[in-house]
């Protein structure tokens, strides 16, 4: 096993009396793009864990390491700079900007020109625009959004907006991408397509951590799965192991079998 | 742009009606100050402390001119810089707040700044203010008129460049969703402070201009009421258009000059007008020109 790129050690989050996350340990390995999923019933604490990893919430205790460096309590933009980016379920996009402009805007970290040069349109800023729009085009191609590059966001269907959100995350050129329910609200065709694209992104060298309720998608895409239940991690393993894990079956008991893809 | 061109040529037509000139100069100065409020709207903050920063700019100029006998052309940019720096420092503390909390705080800030100058001792000369400031152009109205125009042109150009650059898009991204903007690495705090500081700088520039225009500055030259007017200018003109604040400033100021015999009803008229605008034209006056263009196209 290669060195972990992202590591959560004994991470705990309390909201008042509520234990949203209790002593969570989790690792994501580099350099091959690994896809790791976090599953669990509603309110299990998955989003809370993601928010802590990306810096949007401070853990009550525990440690988070990126490349072995502690990032616990750092602000999200600094964590993004260090290579961990999260995407949002509700991708609030600018209705009047094109897909291309969205991804180009999200290249915030990779411009050379200073803000003043940008404001006054000096040569270095114009050079940036050319360079960054090329990079944006590559990302759009990878996400299979090339055909709608010049379409304004308000004309894009939900399925493509979700991919656009992921494309914006990639624009920061992360090594770790956190996706919170990337396939929610997509129809089966859109889901299949998005799953394949996610795989492609991982193969391009980005390690992916995702939260998802669509078990079929989770089983198909994940190298490893972590199961949260009432804030505690009750299981971890390959999709095969998770499918057969008694604790997991117990936790999901009372739900329709198909939810676990059994 | 058209407005600026017209204003450039207008003096030739007007001859030397001092009254008309002073109305237009008033409009231009107020527009400059309102531009800053407009810019703060682009990061999703309703700024009701712009009068405070105009006061800072005005007092800075008055103090530079009266106490230090500084050259006006040095005092003007320096005053804007003072206001911008004050804005950066104050902004870095208060810009965490949003919505109504930010707005309420900025209202009290206007008042706090006014009180600071009122109690500034000999330096600010309390409620007597600083008067008899020298005018840079002597007796000529044209000089001050073109100064106002040049400052407004500069303010508009700066705001325009910011708004339509990558930086302006970042501002807009922050207004729509700060968390999303931060997720791809935007140093949100820094951009908030930049926007606010430029806004305060524009307010300071306007205040500095008014100090020499009226040759005086008092603590009550710019008060909470003015802060609210600047905000209304922007609502009236339209928040989606860089020229929104300018259009609003001209329309309301000129309208009020026309209605000057009803002075005692000023606030009432303003209030009624604002309600009408917000109900009938939620996107401001400038949205009307847009709609007409779309129909034609
Ligand atoms: N800011 C907060 N303050 C108080 N309680 C919170 C806060 N955020 C989350 N919680 C609580 O923590 C628990 C875990 O929430 P979380 O959003 O992490 O669940 P989840 O696993 O993402 O659920 P879902 O599958 O519905 O998205 C829930 O009981 C929730 O009500
Ligand atoms: Mg969730």
Short mmCIF file of C-alpha atoms in Angstrom, two decimals, chain B:
data_model
loop_
_atom_site.label_atom_id
_atom_site.label_comp_id
_atom_site.label_asym_id
_atom_site.label_seq_id
_atom_site.Cartn_x
_atom_site.Cartn_y
_atom_site.Cartn_z
CA UNK B 1 -20.81 56.72 -21.33
CA UNK B 2 -23.28 58.87 -23.23
CA UNK B 3 -24.00 60.75 -20.03
CA UNK B 4 -20.32 61.56 -19.60
CA UNK B 5 -20.04 62.77 -23.19
CA UNK B 6 -23.05 65.03 -22.76
CA UNK B 7 -21.68 66.37 -19.49
CA UNK B 8 -18.40 67.09 -21.23
CA UNK B 9 -20.04 69.35 -23.78
CA UNK B 10 -22.78 70.78 -21.65
CA UNK B 11 -20.88 73.81 -20.30
CA UNK B 12 -20.68 75.20 -23.85
CA UNK B 13 -24.46 75.22 -24.05
CA UNK B 14 -25.20 76.30 -20.53
CA UNK B 15 -23.13 79.44 -20.71
CA UNK B 16 -22.59 80.53 -17.16
CA UNK B 17 -25.68 79.70 -15.20
CA UNK B 18 -24.09 79.13 -11.84
CA UNK B 19 -27.17 77.44 -10.53
CA UNK B 20 -27.27 74.77 -13.23
CA UNK B 21 -23.58 74.15 -12.85
CA UNK B 22 -23.81 73.64 -9.16
CA UNK B 23 -26.70 71.20 -9.57
CA UNK B 24 -24.72 69.15 -12.07
CA UNK B 25 -21.58 69.28 -9.93
CA UNK B 26 -23.62 68.10 -7.02
CA UNK B 27 -24.94 65.21 -9.11
CA UNK B 28 -21.47 64.21 -10.23
CA UNK B 29 -20.03 64.26 -6.73
CA UNK B 30 -22.92 62.23 -5.37
CA UNK B 31 -22.60 59.79 -8.28
CA UNK B 32 -18.96 59.23 -7.46
CA UNK B 33 -19.81 58.42 -3.85
CA UNK B 34 -22.72 56.19 -4.89
CA UNK B 35 -20.43 54.18 -7.19
CA UNK B 36 -18.74 52.85 -4.08
CA UNK B 37 -22.04 51.74 -2.60
CA UNK B 38 -22.84 50.06 -5.89
CA UNK B 39 -19.52 48.20 -5.79
CA UNK B 40 -20.25 46.88 -2.30
CA UNK B 41 -23.55 45.56 -3.62
CA UNK B 42 -21.59 43.37 -6.05
CA UNK B 43 -20.12 41.37 -3.16
CA UNK B 44 -23.58 41.02 -1.65
CA UNK B 45 -23.35 43.65 1.09
CA UNK B 46 -25.64 46.64 1.54
CA UNK B 47 -23.33 49.46 2.50
CA UNK B 48 -24.89 52.21 4.61
CA UNK B 49 -21.67 53.78 5.86
CA UNK B 50 -20.53 55.49 2.70
CA UNK B 51 -21.28 58.95 4.15
CA UNK B 52 -18.81 58.13 6.92
CA UNK B 53 -16.05 57.52 4.42
CA UNK B 54 -16.99 60.61 2.44
CA UNK B 55 -16.61 62.47 5.72
CA UNK B 56 -13.19 60.90 6.25
CA UNK B 57 -12.12 61.96 2.75
CA UNK B 58 -13.55 65.44 3.24
CA UNK B 59 -11.88 65.98 6.59
CA UNK B 60 -8.61 64.56 5.33
CA UNK B 61 -8.60 67.12 2.52
CA UNK B 62 -9.65 69.94 4.84
CA UNK B 63 -6.95 69.07 7.35
CA UNK B 64 -4.29 68.67 4.66
CA UNK B 65 -5.22 72.02 3.13
CA UNK B 66 -5.94 74.07 6.26
CA UNK B 67 -3.40 72.69 8.73
CA UNK B 68 -0.60 71.57 6.46
CA UNK B 69 -1.12 73.87 3.48
CA UNK B 70 -0.67 70.92 1.21
CA UNK B 71 -1.11 71.19 -2.53
CA UNK B 72 -4.67 70.23 -3.47
CA UNK B 73 -3.53 67.82 -6.16
CA UNK B 74 -1.64 65.88 -3.55
CA UNK B 75 -4.34 66.20 -0.91
CA UNK B 76 -7.04 64.78 -3.22
CA UNK B 77 -5.54 61.34 -3.93
CA UNK B 78 -4.12 61.18 -0.43
CA UNK B 79 -7.58 61.71 1.06
CA UNK B 80 -8.98 58.91 -1.07
CA UNK B 81 -6.13 56.74 0.14
CA UNK B 82 -6.86 57.60 3.77
CA UNK B 83 -10.51 56.64 3.30
CA UNK B 84 -9.56 53.44 1.46
CA UNK B 85 -7.12 52.42 4.20
CA UNK B 86 -9.66 53.15 6.91
CA UNK B 87 -12.11 51.07 4.88
CA UNK B 88 -9.67 48.19 4.64
CA UNK B 89 -9.02 48.16 8.37
CA UNK B 90 -12.67 48.50 9.41
CA UNK B 91 -13.82 46.20 6.61
CA UNK B 92 -11.55 43.38 7.70
CA UNK B 93 -13.52 43.27 10.94
CA UNK B 94 -17.09 43.90 9.86
CA UNK B 95 -17.31 42.14 6.48
CA UNK B 96 -17.85 38.79 8.13
CA UNK B 97 -21.39 39.95 8.80
CA UNK B 98 -24.01 39.65 6.12
CA UNK B 99 -27.44 40.90 5.25
CA UNK B 100 -29.29 43.02 7.76
CA UNK B 101 -26.54 42.63 10.39
CA UNK B 102 -23.94 44.16 8.13
CA UNK B 103 -26.28 46.98 7.12
CA UNK B 104 -27.25 47.84 10.67
CA UNK B 105 -23.63 47.90 11.72
CA UNK B 106 -22.72 50.21 8.84
CA UNK B 107 -25.48 52.62 9.86
CA UNK B 108 -23.97 52.92 13.31
CA UNK B 109 -20.55 53.22 11.74
CA UNK B 110 -21.64 56.35 9.83
CA UNK B 111 -22.79 57.83 13.12
CA UNK B 112 -19.63 56.76 14.93
CA UNK B 113 -17.44 58.44 12.31
CA UNK B 114 -19.51 61.62 12.51
CA UNK B 115 -19.14 61.67 16.31
CA UNK B 116 -15.42 61.08 16.03
CA UNK B 117 -15.05 64.22 13.92
CA UNK B 118 -17.43 66.16 16.14
CA UNK B 119 -15.23 65.40 19.14
CA UNK B 120 -11.92 65.71 17.36
CA UNK B 121 -10.82 68.76 19.38
CA UNK B 122 -8.90 71.55 17.73
CA UNK B 123 -7.88 69.31 14.93
CA UNK B 124 -11.38 68.97 13.48
CA UNK B 125 -12.79 72.06 15.22
CA UNK B 126 -15.89 70.24 16.44
CA UNK B 127 -19.24 71.43 15.20
CA UNK B 128 -17.77 74.62 13.75
CA UNK B 129 -16.13 72.46 11.10
CA UNK B 130 -13.24 73.53 8.92
CA UNK B 131 -14.16 76.42 6.66
CA UNK B 132 -12.67 78.83 4.14
CA UNK B 133 -10.81 76.12 2.30
CA UNK B 134 -8.91 77.41 -0.70
CA UNK B 135 -10.36 76.49 -4.08
CA UNK B 136 -7.88 75.00 -6.52
CA UNK B 137 -9.29 76.91 -9.49
CA UNK B 138 -9.87 80.27 -7.93
CA UNK B 139 -13.13 81.75 -9.13
CA UNK B 140 -13.69 79.66 -12.25
CA UNK B 141 -16.69 77.34 -12.15
CA UNK B 142 -15.39 75.42 -15.15
CA UNK B 143 -12.36 74.16 -13.29
CA UNK B 144 -14.37 72.52 -10.55
CA UNK B 145 -16.94 71.30 -13.04
CA UNK B 146 -14.34 69.48 -15.08
CA UNK B 147 -12.66 68.22 -11.94
CA UNK B 148 -15.95 66.62 -10.92
CA UNK B 149 -16.37 65.18 -14.38
CA UNK B 150 -12.84 63.82 -14.45
CA UNK B 151 -13.23 62.24 -11.01
CA UNK B 152 -16.53 60.70 -11.99
CA UNK B 153 -14.99 59.42 -15.22
CA UNK B 154 -12.13 57.90 -13.23
CA UNK B 155 -14.51 56.32 -10.73
CA UNK B 156 -16.70 54.90 -13.45
CA UNK B 157 -13.75 53.54 -15.39
CA UNK B 158 -12.30 51.90 -12.29
CA UNK B 159 -15.61 50.34 -11.27
CA UNK B 160 -16.23 49.26 -14.83
CA UNK B 161 -12.84 47.62 -15.17
CA UNK B 162 -13.24 45.82 -11.87
CA UNK B 163 -16.75 44.65 -12.58
CA UNK B 164 -16.01 43.23 -15.99
CA UNK B 165 -12.68 41.64 -15.05
CA UNK B 166 -12.07 38.27 -13.46
CA UNK B 167 -11.98 40.08 -10.12
CA UNK B 168 -15.52 41.36 -10.67
CA UNK B 169 -16.68 37.85 -11.48
CA UNK B 170 -15.15 36.64 -8.24
CA UNK B 171 -17.11 39.36 -6.45
CA UNK B 172 -20.29 38.15 -8.09
CA UNK B 173 -19.46 34.53 -7.29
CA UNK B 174 -19.07 35.53 -3.65
CA UNK B 175 -22.42 37.27 -3.71
CA UNK B 176 -24.14 34.17 -5.07
CA UNK B 177 -22.37 31.62 -2.92
CA UNK B 178 -19.35 32.40 -0.78
CA UNK B 179 -18.78 28.75 0.10
CA UNK B 180 -18.70 27.77 -3.56
CA UNK B 181 -16.29 30.58 -4.38
CA UNK B 182 -14.05 29.53 -1.52
CA UNK B 183 -14.15 25.88 -2.59
CA UNK B 184 -12.09 26.58 -5.68
CA UNK B 185 -9.55 28.50 -3.71
CA UNK B 186 -10.85 32.07 -3.60
CA UNK B 187 -9.47 33.98 -0.64
CA UNK B 188 -12.94 35.30 0.12
CA UNK B 189 -11.94 37.52 3.04
CA UNK B 190 -9.32 39.25 0.95
CA UNK B 191 -11.66 40.01 -1.94
CA UNK B 192 -14.32 41.31 0.39
CA UNK B 193 -11.80 43.72 1.87
CA UNK B 194 -10.56 44.78 -1.57
CA UNK B 195 -14.10 45.56 -2.75
CA UNK B 196 -14.96 47.45 0.41
CA UNK B 197 -11.73 49.38 0.46
CA UNK B 198 -12.11 50.52 -3.16
CA UNK B 199 -15.69 51.52 -2.34
CA UNK B 200 -14.55 53.57 0.65
CA UNK B 201 -11.81 55.11 -1.48
CA UNK B 202 -14.44 56.31 -3.96
CA UNK B 203 -16.46 57.70 -1.06
CA UNK B 204 -13.38 59.49 0.23
CA UNK B 205 -12.65 60.92 -3.20
CA UNK B 206 -16.20 62.25 -3.38
CA UNK B 207 -15.96 63.69 0.11
CA UNK B 208 -12.69 65.37 -0.76
CA UNK B 209 -14.27 66.88 -3.85
CA UNK B 210 -17.24 68.22 -1.88
CA UNK B 211 -14.91 69.74 0.69
CA UNK B 212 -13.33 71.98 -1.93
CA UNK B 213 -16.59 72.44 -3.83
CA UNK B 214 -18.31 73.86 -0.76
CA UNK B 215 -14.99 75.11 0.68
CA UNK B 216 -15.93 73.62 4.03
CA UNK B 217 -16.56 70.44 5.95
CA UNK B 218 -18.72 69.88 9.03
CA UNK B 219 -19.50 66.72 10.99
CA UNK B 220 -23.04 66.90 9.61
CA UNK B 221 -21.89 67.34 5.99
CA UNK B 222 -22.32 63.59 5.54
CA UNK B 223 -24.65 61.78 7.87
CA UNK B 224 -26.72 58.61 8.12
CA UNK B 225 -29.39 60.21 5.98
CA UNK B 226 -26.85 60.65 3.17
CA UNK B 227 -25.66 57.07 3.53
CA UNK B 228 -29.23 55.97 2.97
CA UNK B 229 -29.66 58.25 -0.05
CA UNK B 230 -26.56 56.77 -1.71
CA UNK B 231 -28.05 53.33 -1.26
CA UNK B 232 -31.36 54.51 -2.70
CA UNK B 233 -29.57 55.97 -5.73
CA UNK B 234 -28.27 52.48 -6.48
CA UNK B 235 -31.66 50.82 -6.01
CA UNK B 236 -33.28 53.42 -8.24
CA UNK B 237 -30.71 53.18 -11.04
CA UNK B 238 -30.35 49.42 -10.85
CA UNK B 239 -27.95 47.09 -9.09
CA UNK B 240 -27.12 45.12 -12.23
CA UNK B 241 -25.69 48.09 -14.09
CA UNK B 242 -22.41 49.79 -13.35
CA UNK B 243 -24.04 53.13 -14.14
CA UNK B 244 -26.97 52.35 -11.83
CA UNK B 245 -25.81 54.50 -8.94
CA UNK B 246 -24.94 57.37 -11.27
CA UNK B 247 -28.30 57.35 -13.02
CA UNK B 248 -30.05 57.17 -9.67
CA UNK B 249 -28.02 60.06 -8.28
CA UNK B 250 -28.77 62.29 -11.25
CA UNK B 251 -32.46 61.46 -11.44
CA UNK B 252 -33.14 61.90 -7.74
CA UNK B 253 -30.98 64.99 -7.32
CA UNK B 254 -32.41 66.77 -10.35
CA UNK B 255 -35.92 65.71 -9.46
CA UNK B 256 -35.45 67.14 -6.06
CA UNK B 257 -34.15 70.42 -7.44
CA UNK B 258 -37.29 70.64 -9.58
CA UNK B 259 -39.43 70.01 -6.54
CA UNK B 260 -37.45 72.32 -4.31
CA UNK B 261 -40.52 74.36 -3.35
CA UNK B 262 -41.81 71.25 -1.62
CA UNK B 263 -38.70 71.03 0.50
CA UNK B 264 -40.51 70.10 3.69
CA UNK B 265 -41.89 67.01 1.97
CA UNK B 266 -38.51 65.82 0.69
CA UNK B 267 -38.35 62.68 2.77
CA UNK B 268 -41.96 61.87 2.04
CA UNK B 269 -41.44 62.25 -1.70
CA UNK B 270 -38.27 60.17 -1.59
CA UNK B 271 -40.01 57.48 0.39
CA UNK B 272 -43.02 57.33 -1.91
CA UNK B 273 -40.79 57.29 -4.95
CA UNK B 274 -38.69 54.47 -3.60
CA UNK B 275 -41.71 52.33 -2.87
CA UNK B 276 -42.99 52.98 -6.38
CA UNK B 277 -39.65 52.09 -7.94
CA UNK B 278 -39.19 48.92 -5.95
CA UNK B 279 -42.71 47.78 -6.77
CA UNK B 280 -42.79 48.80 -10.43
CA UNK B 281 -39.14 48.55 -11.42
CA UNK B 282 -37.44 46.01 -9.15
CA UNK B 283 -34.34 46.07 -11.32
CA UNK B 284 -34.08 49.84 -11.44
CA UNK B 285 -34.41 52.48 -14.11
CA UNK B 286 -31.58 51.09 -16.20
CA UNK B 287 -33.53 47.86 -16.67
CA UNK B 288 -36.00 49.82 -18.76
CA UNK B 289 -33.37 50.62 -21.38
CA UNK B 290 -32.43 46.96 -21.47
CA UNK B 291 -35.98 45.82 -21.97
CA UNK B 292 -36.46 48.26 -24.82
CA UNK B 293 -33.29 47.01 -26.50
CA UNK B 294 -34.40 43.41 -26.19
CA UNK B 295 -37.75 44.20 -27.77
CA UNK B 296 -36.07 45.93 -30.65
CA UNK B 297 -33.61 43.09 -31.27
#
